[in-house]
Coordinates of C-alpha atoms and ligand atoms in Angstrom, one line a residue:
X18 CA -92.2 67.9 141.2
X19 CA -94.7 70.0 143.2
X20 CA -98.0 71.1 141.1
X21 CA -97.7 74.1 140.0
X22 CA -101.1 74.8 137.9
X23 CA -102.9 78.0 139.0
X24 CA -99.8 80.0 139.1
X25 CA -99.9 83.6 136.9
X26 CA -98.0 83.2 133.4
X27 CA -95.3 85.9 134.9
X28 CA -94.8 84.0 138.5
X29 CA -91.0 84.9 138.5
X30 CA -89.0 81.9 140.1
X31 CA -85.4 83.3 140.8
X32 CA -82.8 82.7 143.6
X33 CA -81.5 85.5 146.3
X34 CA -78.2 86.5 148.1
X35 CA -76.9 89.2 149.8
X36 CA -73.8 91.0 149.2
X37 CA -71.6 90.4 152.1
X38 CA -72.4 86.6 152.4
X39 CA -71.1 85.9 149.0
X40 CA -69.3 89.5 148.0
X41 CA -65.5 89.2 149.4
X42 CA -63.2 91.4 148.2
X43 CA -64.0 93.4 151.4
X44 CA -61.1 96.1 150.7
X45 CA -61.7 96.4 146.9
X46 CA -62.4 99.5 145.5
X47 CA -62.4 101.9 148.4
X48 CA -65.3 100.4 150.1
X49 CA -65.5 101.1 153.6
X50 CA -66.1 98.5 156.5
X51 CA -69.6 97.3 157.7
X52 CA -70.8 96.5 160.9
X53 CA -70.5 92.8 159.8
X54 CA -66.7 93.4 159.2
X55 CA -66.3 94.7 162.8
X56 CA -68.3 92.0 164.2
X57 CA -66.7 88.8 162.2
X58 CA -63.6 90.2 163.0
X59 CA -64.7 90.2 167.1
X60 CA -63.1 87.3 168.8
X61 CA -66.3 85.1 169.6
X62 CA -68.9 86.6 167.9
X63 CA -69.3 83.7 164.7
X64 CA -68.4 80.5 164.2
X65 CA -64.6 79.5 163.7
X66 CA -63.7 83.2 163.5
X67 CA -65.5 83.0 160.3
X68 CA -65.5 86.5 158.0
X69 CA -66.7 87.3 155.0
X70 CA -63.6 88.8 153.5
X71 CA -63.1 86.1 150.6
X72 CA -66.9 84.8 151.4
X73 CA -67.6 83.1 147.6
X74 CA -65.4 85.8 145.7
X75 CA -68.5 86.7 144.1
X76 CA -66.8 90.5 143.2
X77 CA -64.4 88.6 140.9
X78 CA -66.5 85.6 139.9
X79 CA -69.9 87.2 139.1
X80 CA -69.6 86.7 135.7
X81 CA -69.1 82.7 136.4
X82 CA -72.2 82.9 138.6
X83 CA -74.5 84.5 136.2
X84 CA -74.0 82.2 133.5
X85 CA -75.0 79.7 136.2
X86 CA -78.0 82.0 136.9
X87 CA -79.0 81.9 133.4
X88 CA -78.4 78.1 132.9
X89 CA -80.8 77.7 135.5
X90 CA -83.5 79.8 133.6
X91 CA -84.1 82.0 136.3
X92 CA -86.6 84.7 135.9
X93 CA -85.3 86.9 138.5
X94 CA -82.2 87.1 140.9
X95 CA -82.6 89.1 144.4
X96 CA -78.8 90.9 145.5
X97 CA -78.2 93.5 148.0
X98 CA -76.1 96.5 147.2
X99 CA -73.8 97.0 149.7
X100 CA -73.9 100.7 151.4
X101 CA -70.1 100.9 152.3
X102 CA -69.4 100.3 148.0
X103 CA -71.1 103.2 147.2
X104 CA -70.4 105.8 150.5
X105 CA -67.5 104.1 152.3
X106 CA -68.6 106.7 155.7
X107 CA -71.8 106.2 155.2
X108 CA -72.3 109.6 153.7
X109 CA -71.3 112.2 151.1
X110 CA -70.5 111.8 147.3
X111 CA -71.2 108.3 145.7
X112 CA -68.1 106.4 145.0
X113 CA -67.4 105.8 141.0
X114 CA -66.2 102.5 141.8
X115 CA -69.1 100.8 143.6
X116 CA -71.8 102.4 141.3
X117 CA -69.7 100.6 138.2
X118 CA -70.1 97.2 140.2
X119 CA -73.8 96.9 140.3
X120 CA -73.5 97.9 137.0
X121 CA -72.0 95.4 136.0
X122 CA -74.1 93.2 137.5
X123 CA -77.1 94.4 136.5
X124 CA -75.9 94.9 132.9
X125 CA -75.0 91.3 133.2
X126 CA -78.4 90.1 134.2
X127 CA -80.0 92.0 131.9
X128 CA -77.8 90.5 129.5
X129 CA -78.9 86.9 130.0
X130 CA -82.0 87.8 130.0
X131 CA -82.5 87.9 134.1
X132 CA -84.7 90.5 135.7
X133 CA -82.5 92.2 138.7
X134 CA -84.5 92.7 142.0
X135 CA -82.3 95.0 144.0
X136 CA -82.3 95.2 148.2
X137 CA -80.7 98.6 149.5
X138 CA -80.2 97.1 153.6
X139 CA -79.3 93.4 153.7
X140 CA -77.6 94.4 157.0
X141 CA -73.9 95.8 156.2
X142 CA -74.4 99.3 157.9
X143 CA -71.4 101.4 157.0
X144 CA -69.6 101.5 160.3
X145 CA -69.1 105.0 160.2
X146 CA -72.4 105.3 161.0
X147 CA -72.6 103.0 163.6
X148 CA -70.2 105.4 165.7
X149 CA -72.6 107.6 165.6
X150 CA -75.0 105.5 167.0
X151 CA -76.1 103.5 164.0
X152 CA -79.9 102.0 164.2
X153 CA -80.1 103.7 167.4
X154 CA -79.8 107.5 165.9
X155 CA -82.7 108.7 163.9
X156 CA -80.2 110.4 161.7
X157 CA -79.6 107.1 159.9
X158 CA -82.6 106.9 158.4
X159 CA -81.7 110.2 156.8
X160 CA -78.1 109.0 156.0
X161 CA -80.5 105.4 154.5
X162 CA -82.3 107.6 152.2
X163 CA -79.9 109.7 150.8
X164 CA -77.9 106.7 149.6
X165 CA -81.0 105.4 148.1
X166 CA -81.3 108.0 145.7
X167 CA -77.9 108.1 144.8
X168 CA -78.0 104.2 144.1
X169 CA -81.5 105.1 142.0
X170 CA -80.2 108.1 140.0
X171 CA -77.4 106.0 138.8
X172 CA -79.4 102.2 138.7
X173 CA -82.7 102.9 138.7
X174 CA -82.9 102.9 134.4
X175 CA -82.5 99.3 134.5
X176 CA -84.0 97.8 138.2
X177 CA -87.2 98.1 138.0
X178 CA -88.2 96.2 141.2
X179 CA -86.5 97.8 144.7
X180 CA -86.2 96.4 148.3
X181 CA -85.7 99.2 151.1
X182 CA -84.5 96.9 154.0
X183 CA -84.3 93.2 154.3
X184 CA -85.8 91.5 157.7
X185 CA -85.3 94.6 159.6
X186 CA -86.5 92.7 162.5
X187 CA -82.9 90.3 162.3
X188 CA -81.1 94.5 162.2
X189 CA -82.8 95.6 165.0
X190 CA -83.7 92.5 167.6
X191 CA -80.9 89.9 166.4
X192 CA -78.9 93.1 166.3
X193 CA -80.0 95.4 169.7
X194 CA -82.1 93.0 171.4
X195 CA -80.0 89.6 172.1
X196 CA -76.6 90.7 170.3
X197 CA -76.7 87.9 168.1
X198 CA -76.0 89.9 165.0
X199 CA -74.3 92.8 164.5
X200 CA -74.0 95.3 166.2
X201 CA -74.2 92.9 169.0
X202 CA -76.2 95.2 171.3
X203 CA -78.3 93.6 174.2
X204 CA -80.8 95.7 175.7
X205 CA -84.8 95.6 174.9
X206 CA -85.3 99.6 174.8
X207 CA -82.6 99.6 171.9
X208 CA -84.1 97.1 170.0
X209 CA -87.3 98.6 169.8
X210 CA -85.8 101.9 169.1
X211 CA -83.7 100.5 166.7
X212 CA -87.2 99.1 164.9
X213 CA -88.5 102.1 164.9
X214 CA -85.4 103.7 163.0
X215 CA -85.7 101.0 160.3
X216 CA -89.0 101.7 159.9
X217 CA -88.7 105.4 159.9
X218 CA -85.4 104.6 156.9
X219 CA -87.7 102.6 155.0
X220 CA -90.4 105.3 154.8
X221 CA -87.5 108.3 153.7
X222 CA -86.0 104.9 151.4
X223 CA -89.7 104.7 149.6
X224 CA -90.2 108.5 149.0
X225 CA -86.7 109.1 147.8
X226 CA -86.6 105.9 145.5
X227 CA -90.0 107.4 144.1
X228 CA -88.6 110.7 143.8
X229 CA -85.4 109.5 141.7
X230 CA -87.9 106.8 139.7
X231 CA -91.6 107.9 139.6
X232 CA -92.1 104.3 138.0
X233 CA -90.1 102.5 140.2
X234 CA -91.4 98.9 142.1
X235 CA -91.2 99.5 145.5
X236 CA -91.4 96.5 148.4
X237 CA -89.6 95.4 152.2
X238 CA -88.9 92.4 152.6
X239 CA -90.1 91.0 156.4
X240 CA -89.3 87.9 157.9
X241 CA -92.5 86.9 159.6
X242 CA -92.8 85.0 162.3
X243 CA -95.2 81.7 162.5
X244 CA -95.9 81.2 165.6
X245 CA -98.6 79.5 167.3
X246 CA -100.1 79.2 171.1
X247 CA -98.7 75.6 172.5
X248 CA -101.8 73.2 172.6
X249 CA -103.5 74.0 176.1
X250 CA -100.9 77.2 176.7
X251 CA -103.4 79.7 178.6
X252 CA -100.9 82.8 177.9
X253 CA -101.2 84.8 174.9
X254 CA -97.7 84.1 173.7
X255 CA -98.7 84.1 169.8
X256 CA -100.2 87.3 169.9
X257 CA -97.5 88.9 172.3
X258 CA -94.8 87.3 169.6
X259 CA -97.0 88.2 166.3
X260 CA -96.4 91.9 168.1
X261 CA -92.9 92.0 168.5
X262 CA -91.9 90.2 165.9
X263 CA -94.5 90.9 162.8
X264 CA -96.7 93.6 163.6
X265 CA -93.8 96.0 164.7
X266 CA -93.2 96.5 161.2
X267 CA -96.5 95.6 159.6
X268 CA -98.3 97.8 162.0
X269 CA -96.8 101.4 161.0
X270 CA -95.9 100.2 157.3
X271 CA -99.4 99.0 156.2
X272 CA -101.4 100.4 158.8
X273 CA -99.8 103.6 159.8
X274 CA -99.6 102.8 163.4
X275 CA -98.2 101.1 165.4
X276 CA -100.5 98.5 167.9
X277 CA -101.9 99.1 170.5
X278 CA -101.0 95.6 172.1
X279 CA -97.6 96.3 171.3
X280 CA -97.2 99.5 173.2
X281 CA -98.7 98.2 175.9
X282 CA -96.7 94.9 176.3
X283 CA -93.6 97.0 175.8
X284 CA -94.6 100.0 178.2
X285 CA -92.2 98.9 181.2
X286 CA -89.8 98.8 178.6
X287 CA -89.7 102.3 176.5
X288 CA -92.6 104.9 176.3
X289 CA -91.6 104.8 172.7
X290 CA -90.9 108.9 173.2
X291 CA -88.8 107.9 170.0
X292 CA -91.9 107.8 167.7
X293 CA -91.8 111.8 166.9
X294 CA -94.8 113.6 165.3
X295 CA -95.4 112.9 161.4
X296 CA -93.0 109.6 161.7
X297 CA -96.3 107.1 160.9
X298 CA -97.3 109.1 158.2
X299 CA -93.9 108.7 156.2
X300 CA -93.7 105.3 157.2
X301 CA -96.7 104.2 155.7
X302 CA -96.2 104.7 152.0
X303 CA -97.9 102.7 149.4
X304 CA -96.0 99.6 148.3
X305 CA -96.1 97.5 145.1
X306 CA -95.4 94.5 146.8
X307 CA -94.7 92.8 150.4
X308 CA -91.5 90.5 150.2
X309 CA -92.0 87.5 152.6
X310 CA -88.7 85.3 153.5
X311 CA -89.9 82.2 155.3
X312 CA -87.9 79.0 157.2
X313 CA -89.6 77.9 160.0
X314 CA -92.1 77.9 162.2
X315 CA -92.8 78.3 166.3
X316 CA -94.7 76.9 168.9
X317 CA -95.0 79.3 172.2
X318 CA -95.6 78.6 176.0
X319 CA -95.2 79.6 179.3
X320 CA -91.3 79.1 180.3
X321 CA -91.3 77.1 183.4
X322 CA -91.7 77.8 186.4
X323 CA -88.1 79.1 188.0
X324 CA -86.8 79.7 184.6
X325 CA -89.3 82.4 184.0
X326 CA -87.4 85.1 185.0
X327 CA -84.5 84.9 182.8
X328 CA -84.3 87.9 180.4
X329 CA -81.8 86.1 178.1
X330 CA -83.9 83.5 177.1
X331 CA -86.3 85.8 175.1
X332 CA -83.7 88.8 174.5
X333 CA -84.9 89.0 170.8
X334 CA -88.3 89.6 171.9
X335 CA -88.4 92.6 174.4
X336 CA -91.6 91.6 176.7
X337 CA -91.5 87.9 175.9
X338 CA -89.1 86.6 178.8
X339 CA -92.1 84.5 180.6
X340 CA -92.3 82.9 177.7
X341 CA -90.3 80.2 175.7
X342 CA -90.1 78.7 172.1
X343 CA -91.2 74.7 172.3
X344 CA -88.2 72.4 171.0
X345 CA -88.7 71.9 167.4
X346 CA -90.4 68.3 166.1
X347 CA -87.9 66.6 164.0
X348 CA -87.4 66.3 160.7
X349 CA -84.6 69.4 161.1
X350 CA -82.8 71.2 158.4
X351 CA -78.6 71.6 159.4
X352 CA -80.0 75.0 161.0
X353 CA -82.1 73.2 163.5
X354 CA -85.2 74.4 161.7
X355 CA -88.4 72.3 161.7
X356 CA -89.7 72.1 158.2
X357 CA -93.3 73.2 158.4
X358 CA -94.3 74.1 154.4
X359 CA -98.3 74.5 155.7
X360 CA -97.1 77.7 157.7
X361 CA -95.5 79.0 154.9
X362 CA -99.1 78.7 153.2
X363 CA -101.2 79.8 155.9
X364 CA -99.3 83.1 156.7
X365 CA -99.6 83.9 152.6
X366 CA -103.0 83.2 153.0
X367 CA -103.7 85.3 156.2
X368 CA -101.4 88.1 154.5
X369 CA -103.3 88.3 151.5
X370 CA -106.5 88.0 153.9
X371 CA -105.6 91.2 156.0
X372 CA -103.2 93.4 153.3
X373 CA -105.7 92.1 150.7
X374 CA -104.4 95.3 148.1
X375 CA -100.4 94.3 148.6
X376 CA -99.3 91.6 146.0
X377 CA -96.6 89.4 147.7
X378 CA -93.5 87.6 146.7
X379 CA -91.6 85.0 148.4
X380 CA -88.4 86.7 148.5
X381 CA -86.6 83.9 150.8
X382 CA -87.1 79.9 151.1
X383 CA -84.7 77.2 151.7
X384 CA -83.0 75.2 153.9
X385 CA -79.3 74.4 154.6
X386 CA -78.2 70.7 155.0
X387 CA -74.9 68.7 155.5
X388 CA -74.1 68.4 151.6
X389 CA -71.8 65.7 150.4
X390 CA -69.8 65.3 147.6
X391 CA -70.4 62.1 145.4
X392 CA -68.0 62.0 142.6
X393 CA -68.3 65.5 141.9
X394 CA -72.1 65.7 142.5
X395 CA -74.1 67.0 145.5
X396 CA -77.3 64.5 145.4
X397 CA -78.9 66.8 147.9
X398 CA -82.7 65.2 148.3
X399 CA -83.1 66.8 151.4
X400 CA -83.1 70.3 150.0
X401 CA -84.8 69.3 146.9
X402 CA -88.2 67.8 149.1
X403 CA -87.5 70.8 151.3
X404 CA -87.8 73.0 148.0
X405 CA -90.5 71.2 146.6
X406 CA -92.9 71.2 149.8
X407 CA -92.7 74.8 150.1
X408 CA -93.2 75.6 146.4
X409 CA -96.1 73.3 146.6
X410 CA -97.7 74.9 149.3
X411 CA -96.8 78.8 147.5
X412 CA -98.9 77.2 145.0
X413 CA -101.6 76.0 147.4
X414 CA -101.8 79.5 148.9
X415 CA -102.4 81.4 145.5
X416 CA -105.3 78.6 144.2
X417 CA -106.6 80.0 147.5
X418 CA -106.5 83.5 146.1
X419 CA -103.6 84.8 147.8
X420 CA -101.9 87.2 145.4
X421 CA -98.3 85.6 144.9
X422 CA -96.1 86.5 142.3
X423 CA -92.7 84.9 143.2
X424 CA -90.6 82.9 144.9
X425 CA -86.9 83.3 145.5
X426 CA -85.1 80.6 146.6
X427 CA -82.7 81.1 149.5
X428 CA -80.0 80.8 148.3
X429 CA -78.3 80.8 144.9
X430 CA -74.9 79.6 146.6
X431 CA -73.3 78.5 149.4
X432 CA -72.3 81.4 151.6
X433 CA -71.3 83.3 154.6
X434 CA -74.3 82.4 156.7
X435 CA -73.4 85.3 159.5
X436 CA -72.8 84.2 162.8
X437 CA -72.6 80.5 162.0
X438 CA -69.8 81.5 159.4
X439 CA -69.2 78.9 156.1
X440 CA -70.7 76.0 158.1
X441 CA -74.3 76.1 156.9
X442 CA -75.1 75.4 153.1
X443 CA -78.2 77.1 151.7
X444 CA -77.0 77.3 147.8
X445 CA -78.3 75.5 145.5
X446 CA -74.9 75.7 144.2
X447 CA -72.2 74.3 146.1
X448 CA -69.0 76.4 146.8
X449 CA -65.3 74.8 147.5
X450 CA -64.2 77.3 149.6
X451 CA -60.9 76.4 148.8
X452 CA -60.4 76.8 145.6
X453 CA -64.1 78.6 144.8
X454 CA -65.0 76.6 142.5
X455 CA -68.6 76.1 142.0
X456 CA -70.7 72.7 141.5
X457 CA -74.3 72.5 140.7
X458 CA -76.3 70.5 142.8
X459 CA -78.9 68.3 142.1
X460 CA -81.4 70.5 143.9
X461 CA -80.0 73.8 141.2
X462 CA -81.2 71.2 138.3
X463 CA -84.3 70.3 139.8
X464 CA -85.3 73.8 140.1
X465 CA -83.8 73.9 136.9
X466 CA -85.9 71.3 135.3
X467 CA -89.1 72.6 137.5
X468 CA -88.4 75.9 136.0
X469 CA -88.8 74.9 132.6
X470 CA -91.9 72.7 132.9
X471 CA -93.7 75.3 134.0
X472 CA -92.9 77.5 131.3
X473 CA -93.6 75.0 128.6
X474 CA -96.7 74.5 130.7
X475 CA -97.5 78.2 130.2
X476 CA -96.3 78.5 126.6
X477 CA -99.0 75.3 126.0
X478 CA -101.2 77.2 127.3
X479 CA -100.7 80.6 125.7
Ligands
FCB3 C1 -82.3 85.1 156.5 C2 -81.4 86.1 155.9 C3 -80.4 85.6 154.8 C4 -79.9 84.2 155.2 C5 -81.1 83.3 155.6 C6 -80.7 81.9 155.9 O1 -82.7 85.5 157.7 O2 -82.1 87.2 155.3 O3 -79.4 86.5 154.7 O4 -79.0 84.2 156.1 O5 -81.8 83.8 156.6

């Protein structure tokens, strides 16, 4: 087990998901399609055809899973609400039926004792909205924030702790910018509008979460990017990647602005006339904390020579196409992720360093292997060590005063891992996707068991 002494006596460990990796029941209740229903269902766009229209029959089985949850001894469980529930156009009167599901489920935390932590955007745009124009139409963010205060009015008794948008930089460059994700766009000057949207719909999200709920916990959750200059690279690929990867959102959120680097690196791309007057300010509203999901980390060069033209290489990062990601050094997780636990503890310490007033939580961390079943248990080391490292080096980053206080594990079970479909497995619950049912792992007990030390630790103590 990792050390974990120096972490605060209410460090929440908990476990994330998002609604329509494990939801299913995808025509249930009135709920309207997502962008992610329209794009599984595209011939070619993920793995095997691969939906999420059973994905773990969570809508049917969430009872079953939260008695898991609270066997675990989770503090905390992170879930996206998904927008098509609760206004199937993307607009208009909240459905009955979808408010009375997260109900549910946030009754049945609080129930076992599990503290809820709630993300409106976890990427399941109500399609509606996507024909007219989706990310790319300001009017979204509009359409974002009324939903958020009719989610609050209703939920917002009993969540304490809100998530506007999860890794809006997946929505609008895996989604605009190399068409990886839905909506499958592919064009530079979209993405960067699209950012901009997202940013704009979490500022309107903030103010109308804090309007329903004065006392309500507001955070994003980024996924920031670690990337570093290839030893002896001359280009300034790191800082041209920190731009259009971090600093596009950290820029106007935190700062108010957006950089200057960044408009300039981008200015043969968009004059960012999309940016109107008064935009920064409502972007930039205080936050209670910073949600960080982390995975992996990059090395950056110059492509090579004759392959430094090609725009497709770099799609996701408009500006970037002379430059190229470095193979990964082995070990790799099922992903093809390196496992680098030291980045996860620099970039916590260089957070706290720069947004020294924002607390932090690690609201995403795991790692998806090839999981075998040994007479009926998963003995998954891999993800265990994987676990540990990175828990270990959470730790390290708040004995050197970064102000951490949780970490989510990615992910609670197996799921609908988007374009690559049912074939990765991030739970630390394993899910037969025949017959649903569910089988702890050994990694779910070890966090389990690691859990509970450090709360007998802390009682000890107190
Ligand atoms: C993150 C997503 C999450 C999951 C993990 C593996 O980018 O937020 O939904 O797919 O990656």
């Amino acid at each position: 087990m990792p050390p974990t002494s120096g972490l605060p006596a209410d460090f929440l460990f908990g476990a994330a998901t998002a609604a329509y990796q494990i939801e299913g029941a995808v025509a249930v209740d009135g709920r309207g399609a997502s962008i992610w229903d329209v794009f599984s269902h595209t011939p070619g766009k993920t793995l095997n055809g691969d939906t999420g229209d059973r994905a773990t029959d969570h809508y049917h089985r969430w009872a079953e899973d939260f008695d898991l949850v609270a066997g675990l001894g989770l503090d905390a469980y992170r879930f996206s609400i998904a927008w098509p529930r609760i206004q199937p156009d993307g607009r208009g009167a909240a459905r009955p039926e979808g408010l009375a599901f997260y109900e549910r489920l946030v009754d049945g935390l609080l129930d076992r004792g599990v503290q809820p932590v709630a993300t409106l955007y976890h990427w399941d745009l109500p399609q509606a909205l996507q024909e007219e124009g989706g990310w790319l139409s300001r009017e979204t963010a509009s359409r974002f924030a009324d939903y958020a205060v009719r989610v609050a009015d209703v939920l917002g008794d009993r969540i304490r702790l809100w998530t506007t948008l999860n890794e809006p930089w997946c929505s609008a460059f895996l989604g605009h910018g190399s068409g990886e994700m839905a909506p499958g766009l592919r064009d530079g000057e979209s993405a960067l509008r699209a950012a901009h949207h997202l940013n704009l719909a979490h500022g309107l999200g903030v103010q109308a979460l804090r309007a329903s709920r004065p006392d309500a916990e507001v955070s994003v959750t980024l996924n920031l990017h670690t990337v570093r200059d290839a030893p002896g690279s001359k280009v300034d690929g790191a800082r041209r990647v920190d731009a259009v990867g971090n600093r596009v959102f950290t820029g106007p959120m935190l700062r108010g602005e957006y950089p200057a680097d960044l408009l300039r690196d981008t200015a043969a791309i968009t004059d960012w006339s999309f940016v109107h007057d008064g935009d920064l300010a409502v972007i930039a509203q205080p936050l209670d904390s910073l949600g960080v999901n982390y995975y992996h980390s990059e090395l950056v060069a110059p492509a090579p020579a004759g392959e430094s033209a090609d725009p497709d290489a770099m799609a996701a990062f408009p500006g970037c196409a002379d430059l190229r990601f470095l193979p990964y050094e082995p070990p790799l997780t099922d992903m093809g992720w390196n496992i680098d636990p030291d980045a996860l503890e620099e970039l916590l310490v260089d957070l706290h360093t720069e947004f020294p007033g924002i607390p932090l939580m690690v609201t995403e961390n795991g790692a998806a292997f090839p999981d075998v079943v040994t007479e009926g248990r998963v003995l998954d080391d891999d993800r265990i060590a994987y676990l540990s490292s990175h828990i270990a080096a959470t730790v390290r980053a708040v004995n050197r005063g970064a102000d951490v206080r949780g970490y989510f594990a990615w992910s609670l079970l197996d799921n609908f891992e988007w374009a690559l479909g049912y074939s990765k497995r991030f739970g630390l619950v394993r899910v037969d996707y025949d017959t649903f049912e569910r089988t702890v792992k050994d990694s779910g007990i070890w966090y389990r068991d690691l859990i509970r030390t450090v709360k007998a630790g802390a009682d000890d103590e107190g």
